[in-house]
Amino acid sequence: MKNSANPKSALHEKDGIPQPESFSASAMAKVLTRRKVQPSAAELVNGILAGDISALSRAITLVESTNPSHLAKANDIISACLPHANQSVRIGITGVPGVGKSTFIEAFGKYLTGLGKKVAVLAVDPSSSISHGSILGDKTRMEELVKDPNAFIRPSASGETLGGVARKTRETIILCEAAGFDTIIIETVGVGQSETAVHSMVDFFLLLKIAGAGDELQGIKRGIMEMADAIVINKADGDNVAKAKLAKTEFNRALHLFPAKRSGWIPKVTTCSAYEKTGIDEVWQLISTYFELVKTNHYFEEKRQSQNQYWMMETINEQLKNHFYQHPEIAMLLEQNKKAVEENQLSPFAAAMQLLEKYFK
């Protein structure tokens, strides 16, 4: 009788062959060496004007950097790109979480690239107030658009910026325009007070809504509705088509309660299904009609000029704030006053006045 103490099954695992390394050590060394070499501002500008996405991405990283040593280089790049900017249309897109902003932007972006346009999407991702981190997953959601050679998607963390506009989004727009992108789409985190910041940097403000979620009642509220140039009811597909049509009627009624816009434009409401890619052409036709109007009556240029002045003042405020907090003596006194306020030895107002008096001296 044969020894069957260790019977060998016909399904036994055979010894494999050694696997090669998952990456080339020499290739990795070349990549790391290349990353250590920092291109000059002039080299980055030349790359941007030539449509080099790598140069554009590196320049945006410099612009977004909070490192004070990067500021001068970033300003040089922006100044050199400015004469080549302002040749695009800027569209802001907002809506509550879950409304389908990323899906809509992908369908909309693919439709525009199909028309021969170059589309840059600046997607602002919310930062955690606890860990201060961001997922930056917009490229994952827009898997078709990210592969389009005529599209560029740049997710950015909102950081400490209220409500969802990256601190340097305004400057990033200039760089994208200089790189040849003629349609800039800015996606925000959600709706709220911060949408004023988005409205101040775009030519057209689009508000995405969904039907059947109580949103129809929000139509009579001011704020975000007053800023919208168009309302698009998304997810108008399947059993939701009837609800979307009803929501469209409700929002059209609500819009009549608002005063006329300075642009002379009457906000419109339409429906679409970003998932089924239906109604996207109507959205673009609506936006095109708006631009025909505002460029004819010169409101387009007037709004751009007003926005430039607004961002000049915002930049002054931001630089003053940064200079205040980075001042070494102020930083030291700030910690002392924080402790005094916590222990009720000093009122918050008095502590603030001490800091400001010290700074202005």
XYZ file of C-alpha atoms in Angstrom:
361
model
C 0.000 0.000 0.000
C 1.327 3.426 -0.962
C 2.117 5.991 1.694
C -0.809 8.455 1.743
C 0.175 10.491 4.786
C 0.610 13.566 2.595
C -1.608 12.967 -0.435
C -1.038 15.491 -3.228
C -4.265 16.880 -4.618
C -4.687 17.531 -8.307
C -5.578 21.075 -7.282
C -2.377 21.712 -5.409
C -0.572 25.032 -5.783
C 2.537 24.864 -7.908
C 5.680 26.726 -7.080
C 5.568 30.090 -8.802
C 8.267 32.060 -10.481
C 9.870 35.051 -8.772
C 8.108 38.282 -9.669
C 10.083 41.186 -11.083
C 10.264 44.453 -9.172
C 7.075 46.496 -9.456
C 9.081 49.576 -10.407
C 12.405 50.384 -11.927
C 14.858 51.737 -9.387
C 16.722 53.675 -12.077
C 13.498 55.200 -13.428
C 12.439 56.185 -9.921
C 15.807 57.845 -9.327
C 15.387 59.875 -12.531
C 11.899 60.997 -11.478
C 13.107 62.081 -8.038
C 16.042 63.947 -9.549
C 13.754 65.732 -11.994
C 11.408 66.753 -9.196
C 14.259 68.320 -7.240
C 15.085 70.575 -10.193
C 12.809 73.572 -9.857
C 12.105 75.351 -13.169
C 12.378 79.123 -13.215
C 9.352 81.391 -13.494
C 10.236 82.132 -17.136
C 10.430 78.404 -17.954
C 7.034 77.775 -16.370
C 5.491 80.718 -18.222
C 6.861 79.487 -21.557
C 5.450 76.038 -20.802
C 2.046 77.447 -19.892
C 1.836 79.539 -23.073
C 2.793 76.433 -25.064
C -0.075 74.497 -23.474
C 2.165 72.251 -21.349
C -0.118 70.764 -18.669
C 2.831 69.792 -16.474
C 4.078 73.399 -16.387
C 0.528 74.630 -15.709
C 0.118 72.199 -12.808
C 3.460 73.137 -11.255
C 2.648 76.832 -11.569
C -0.738 76.355 -9.891
C 0.987 74.508 -7.051
C 3.267 77.520 -6.566
C 0.307 79.900 -6.610
C -1.571 77.817 -4.035
C 1.475 77.419 -1.788
C 1.424 79.089 1.620
C 5.225 79.099 1.718
C 6.323 82.777 1.759
C 9.375 81.921 -0.372
C 7.069 80.893 -3.252
C 5.124 84.168 -3.295
C 7.498 86.235 -5.454
C 7.881 83.479 -8.038
C 4.118 82.938 -8.177
C 3.521 86.679 -8.658
C 6.063 86.765 -11.507
C 4.240 83.902 -13.252
C 0.829 85.537 -12.832
C 2.096 88.902 -14.104
C 3.625 87.278 -17.204
C 0.443 85.294 -17.922
C -1.983 88.181 -17.377
C -1.622 89.697 -20.894
C -2.601 86.300 -22.333
C -5.638 85.834 -20.070
C -9.246 87.077 -20.158
C -10.064 85.267 -23.399
C -12.366 82.682 -21.860
C -15.857 82.403 -20.426
C -16.022 81.572 -16.726
C -18.888 79.484 -15.400
C -19.536 78.840 -11.722
C -21.505 75.734 -10.759
C -22.901 75.140 -7.298
C -25.524 73.065 -5.565
C -26.159 71.087 -2.410
C -24.064 67.943 -1.800
C -25.576 65.023 -3.684
C -27.119 67.122 -6.438
C -24.712 65.580 -8.958
C -22.269 68.424 -9.578
C -19.360 66.205 -10.624
C -21.523 64.030 -12.881
C -23.044 67.125 -14.465
C -19.663 68.782 -15.010
C -18.299 65.657 -16.676
C -21.278 65.413 -19.057
C -21.193 69.168 -19.684
C -17.410 69.206 -20.161
C -17.497 66.299 -22.624
C -20.240 68.071 -24.569
C -18.106 71.236 -24.792
C -14.944 69.412 -25.856
C -17.081 67.739 -28.486
C -17.765 71.240 -29.820
C -14.019 71.830 -30.075
C -13.639 73.831 -26.874
C -10.833 73.523 -24.326
C -12.260 73.112 -20.843
C -10.542 73.653 -17.489
C -12.380 72.458 -14.380
C -11.318 73.967 -11.055
C -12.964 71.743 -8.474
C -12.795 72.891 -4.881
C -12.843 70.053 -2.355
C -13.900 70.618 1.263
C -11.176 70.454 3.883
C -11.785 68.800 7.225
C -11.952 71.249 10.117
C -10.456 68.503 12.321
C -7.702 66.844 10.268
C -7.414 69.733 7.759
C -7.179 67.126 4.972
C -9.116 66.806 1.700
C -9.977 63.776 -0.418
C -9.517 65.586 -3.771
C -11.504 62.851 -5.510
C -13.028 64.854 -8.346
C -10.776 63.271 -10.971
C -12.055 59.866 -9.903
C -15.646 60.980 -10.397
C -14.886 62.490 -13.812
C -13.070 59.463 -15.208
C -14.064 60.153 -18.829
C -13.377 63.882 -18.827
C -9.986 63.455 -17.167
C -8.840 61.389 -20.171
C -9.976 64.023 -22.667
C -6.936 65.787 -24.223
C -8.929 69.039 -24.422
C -9.806 69.046 -20.715
C -7.867 69.854 -17.561
C -9.166 69.071 -14.082
C -7.525 70.625 -11.054
C -8.939 69.719 -7.618
C -7.916 72.075 -4.819
C -8.525 72.029 -1.093
C -10.732 74.782 0.284
C -8.455 75.042 3.330
C -9.579 77.774 5.704
C -11.563 79.585 3.036
C -15.188 79.962 4.083
C -17.570 77.675 2.283
C -15.692 76.383 -0.660
C -13.551 78.614 -2.830
C -9.857 77.862 -2.826
C -7.800 80.849 -1.713
C -6.031 81.176 -5.040
C -8.778 80.142 -7.446
C -8.834 83.619 -8.982
C -5.148 83.441 -9.928
C -5.507 79.860 -11.177
C -8.128 81.064 -13.663
C -5.554 83.436 -15.172
C -3.024 80.627 -15.612
C -5.582 78.331 -17.251
C -6.633 81.068 -19.661
C -3.008 81.730 -20.585
C -2.625 77.999 -21.304
C -5.341 78.264 -23.949
C -8.437 77.046 -22.121
C -11.437 78.979 -23.426
C -14.033 77.665 -20.963
C -13.316 77.723 -17.217
C -15.686 75.836 -14.921
C -15.501 76.383 -11.170
C -17.196 73.806 -8.986
C -17.828 74.778 -5.384
C -18.248 72.678 -2.261
C -21.903 73.509 -1.760
C -24.310 76.360 -1.168
C -23.852 79.017 1.492
C -22.515 82.490 2.133
C -19.265 81.706 0.307
C -21.038 81.484 -3.035
C -20.608 85.261 -3.143
C -16.899 84.602 -3.704
C -17.659 82.327 -6.667
C -20.096 84.829 -8.097
C -17.380 87.482 -7.941
C -15.021 85.540 -10.219
C -17.318 84.073 -12.893
C -19.341 85.431 -15.796
C -22.238 83.001 -15.434
C -23.525 81.431 -12.221
C -25.391 78.131 -12.528
C -27.323 76.627 -9.634
C -27.991 72.877 -9.715
C -31.102 71.579 -7.980
C -32.855 68.249 -7.592
C -36.581 67.604 -7.453
C -38.441 65.797 -4.727
C -36.105 66.805 -1.891
C -37.955 69.834 -0.570
C -35.807 72.161 -2.668
C -38.843 73.695 -4.364
C -39.639 75.597 -1.166
C -36.205 77.205 -1.255
C -37.247 78.975 -4.455
C -38.907 81.769 -2.500
C -35.745 82.494 -0.484
C -33.255 85.146 -1.439
C -29.469 84.907 -1.329
C -28.240 82.127 -3.577
C -31.313 82.427 -5.825
C -30.606 86.094 -6.502
C -27.098 85.285 -7.700
C -28.118 82.474 -10.052
C -28.253 83.217 -13.779
C -29.831 79.818 -14.418
C -31.285 76.971 -12.403
C -30.863 73.442 -13.724
C -32.957 70.638 -12.260
C -30.656 67.633 -12.476
C -31.528 63.923 -12.317
C -34.576 64.387 -14.567
C -34.634 60.724 -15.502
C -36.632 57.567 -14.777
C -39.472 58.091 -12.330
C -38.142 61.539 -11.485
C -39.035 63.204 -14.805
C -42.485 64.353 -13.654
C -41.101 65.698 -10.378
C -38.378 67.594 -12.267
C -40.970 69.235 -14.544
C -43.017 70.258 -11.510
C -39.925 71.686 -9.812
C -39.142 73.654 -12.977
C -42.601 75.245 -12.848
C -42.216 76.101 -9.153
C -38.815 77.737 -9.641
C -40.049 79.717 -12.656
C -42.799 81.143 -10.478
C -40.346 81.961 -7.690
C -37.966 83.798 -10.046
C -40.702 86.301 -10.885
C -40.496 87.535 -7.283
C -36.952 88.818 -7.747
C -35.988 92.215 -9.175
C -34.513 92.478 -12.665
C -30.761 91.961 -12.972
C -28.446 94.783 -14.066
C -27.374 92.635 -16.984
C -30.888 92.727 -18.404
C -30.950 88.936 -18.268
C -33.970 87.056 -16.966
C -32.811 83.861 -15.176
C -34.046 80.668 -16.790
C -34.907 77.224 -15.432
C -34.305 73.995 -17.324
C -34.010 70.270 -16.628
C -31.389 67.694 -17.521
C -30.084 64.255 -16.690
C -26.318 64.258 -16.345
C -26.428 60.472 -15.939
C -28.284 59.940 -19.226
C -26.606 62.996 -20.820
C -29.931 64.494 -21.845
C -30.706 68.202 -21.756
C -27.019 69.167 -21.692
C -27.259 70.862 -25.101
C -30.180 72.990 -23.858
C -28.078 74.123 -20.889
C -25.245 75.254 -23.183
C -27.692 76.996 -25.531
C -29.107 78.903 -22.563
C -25.600 79.952 -21.448
C -24.682 80.986 -25.012
C -27.798 83.151 -25.219
C -26.771 84.872 -21.992
C -23.284 85.666 -23.332
C -24.726 87.050 -26.567
C -26.840 89.460 -24.511
C -24.194 90.672 -22.046
C -21.528 91.111 -24.710
C -23.938 93.129 -26.821
C -24.989 95.466 -24.001
C -21.363 95.626 -22.635
C -22.335 94.245 -19.232
C -19.736 91.491 -19.716
C -16.819 93.984 -19.669
C -18.420 96.047 -16.895
C -18.720 92.989 -14.646
C -15.127 91.885 -15.327
C -13.854 95.370 -14.385
C -15.893 95.354 -11.177
C -14.575 91.901 -10.306
C -10.962 93.026 -10.805
C -11.474 95.883 -8.343
C -13.113 93.513 -5.854
C -10.191 91.092 -5.998
C -7.687 93.904 -5.599
C -9.346 94.817 -2.301
C -9.572 91.168 -1.269
C -5.852 90.728 -1.942
C -5.029 93.769 0.200
C -7.145 92.375 3.039
C -5.527 88.956 2.742
C -1.969 90.300 2.710
C -2.623 92.561 5.697
C -4.064 89.618 7.618
C -1.122 87.353 6.753
C 1.418 90.037 7.663
C -0.307 90.589 10.995
C -0.247 86.933 12.037
C 3.283 86.300 10.742
C 4.768 89.208 12.706
C 7.004 87.594 15.386
C 6.139 90.058 18.180
C 2.421 89.772 17.407
C 2.641 85.968 17.415
C 4.191 86.034 20.888
C 1.680 88.520 22.303
C -1.193 86.643 20.649
C -0.446 83.482 22.640
C -0.229 85.488 25.857
C -3.538 87.219 25.195
C -5.232 83.942 24.262
C -4.317 82.538 27.653
C -5.459 85.738 29.416
C -8.828 85.575 27.609
C -9.257 81.883 28.503
C -8.651 82.681 32.189
C -11.015 85.688 32.073
C -8.165 88.056 32.943
C -8.784 90.055 29.770
C -11.848 90.590 27.611
C -11.668 89.447 23.970
C -12.168 93.054 22.796
C -9.383 94.427 25.023
C -7.052 91.609 23.967
C -7.694 92.365 20.312
C -7.110 96.095 20.799
C -3.784 95.420 22.514
C -2.644 93.317 19.564
C -3.722 95.907 16.996
C -2.076 98.787 18.894
C 1.137 96.804 19.105
C 0.995 96.003 15.365
C 0.367 99.601 14.256
C 3.235 100.884 16.393
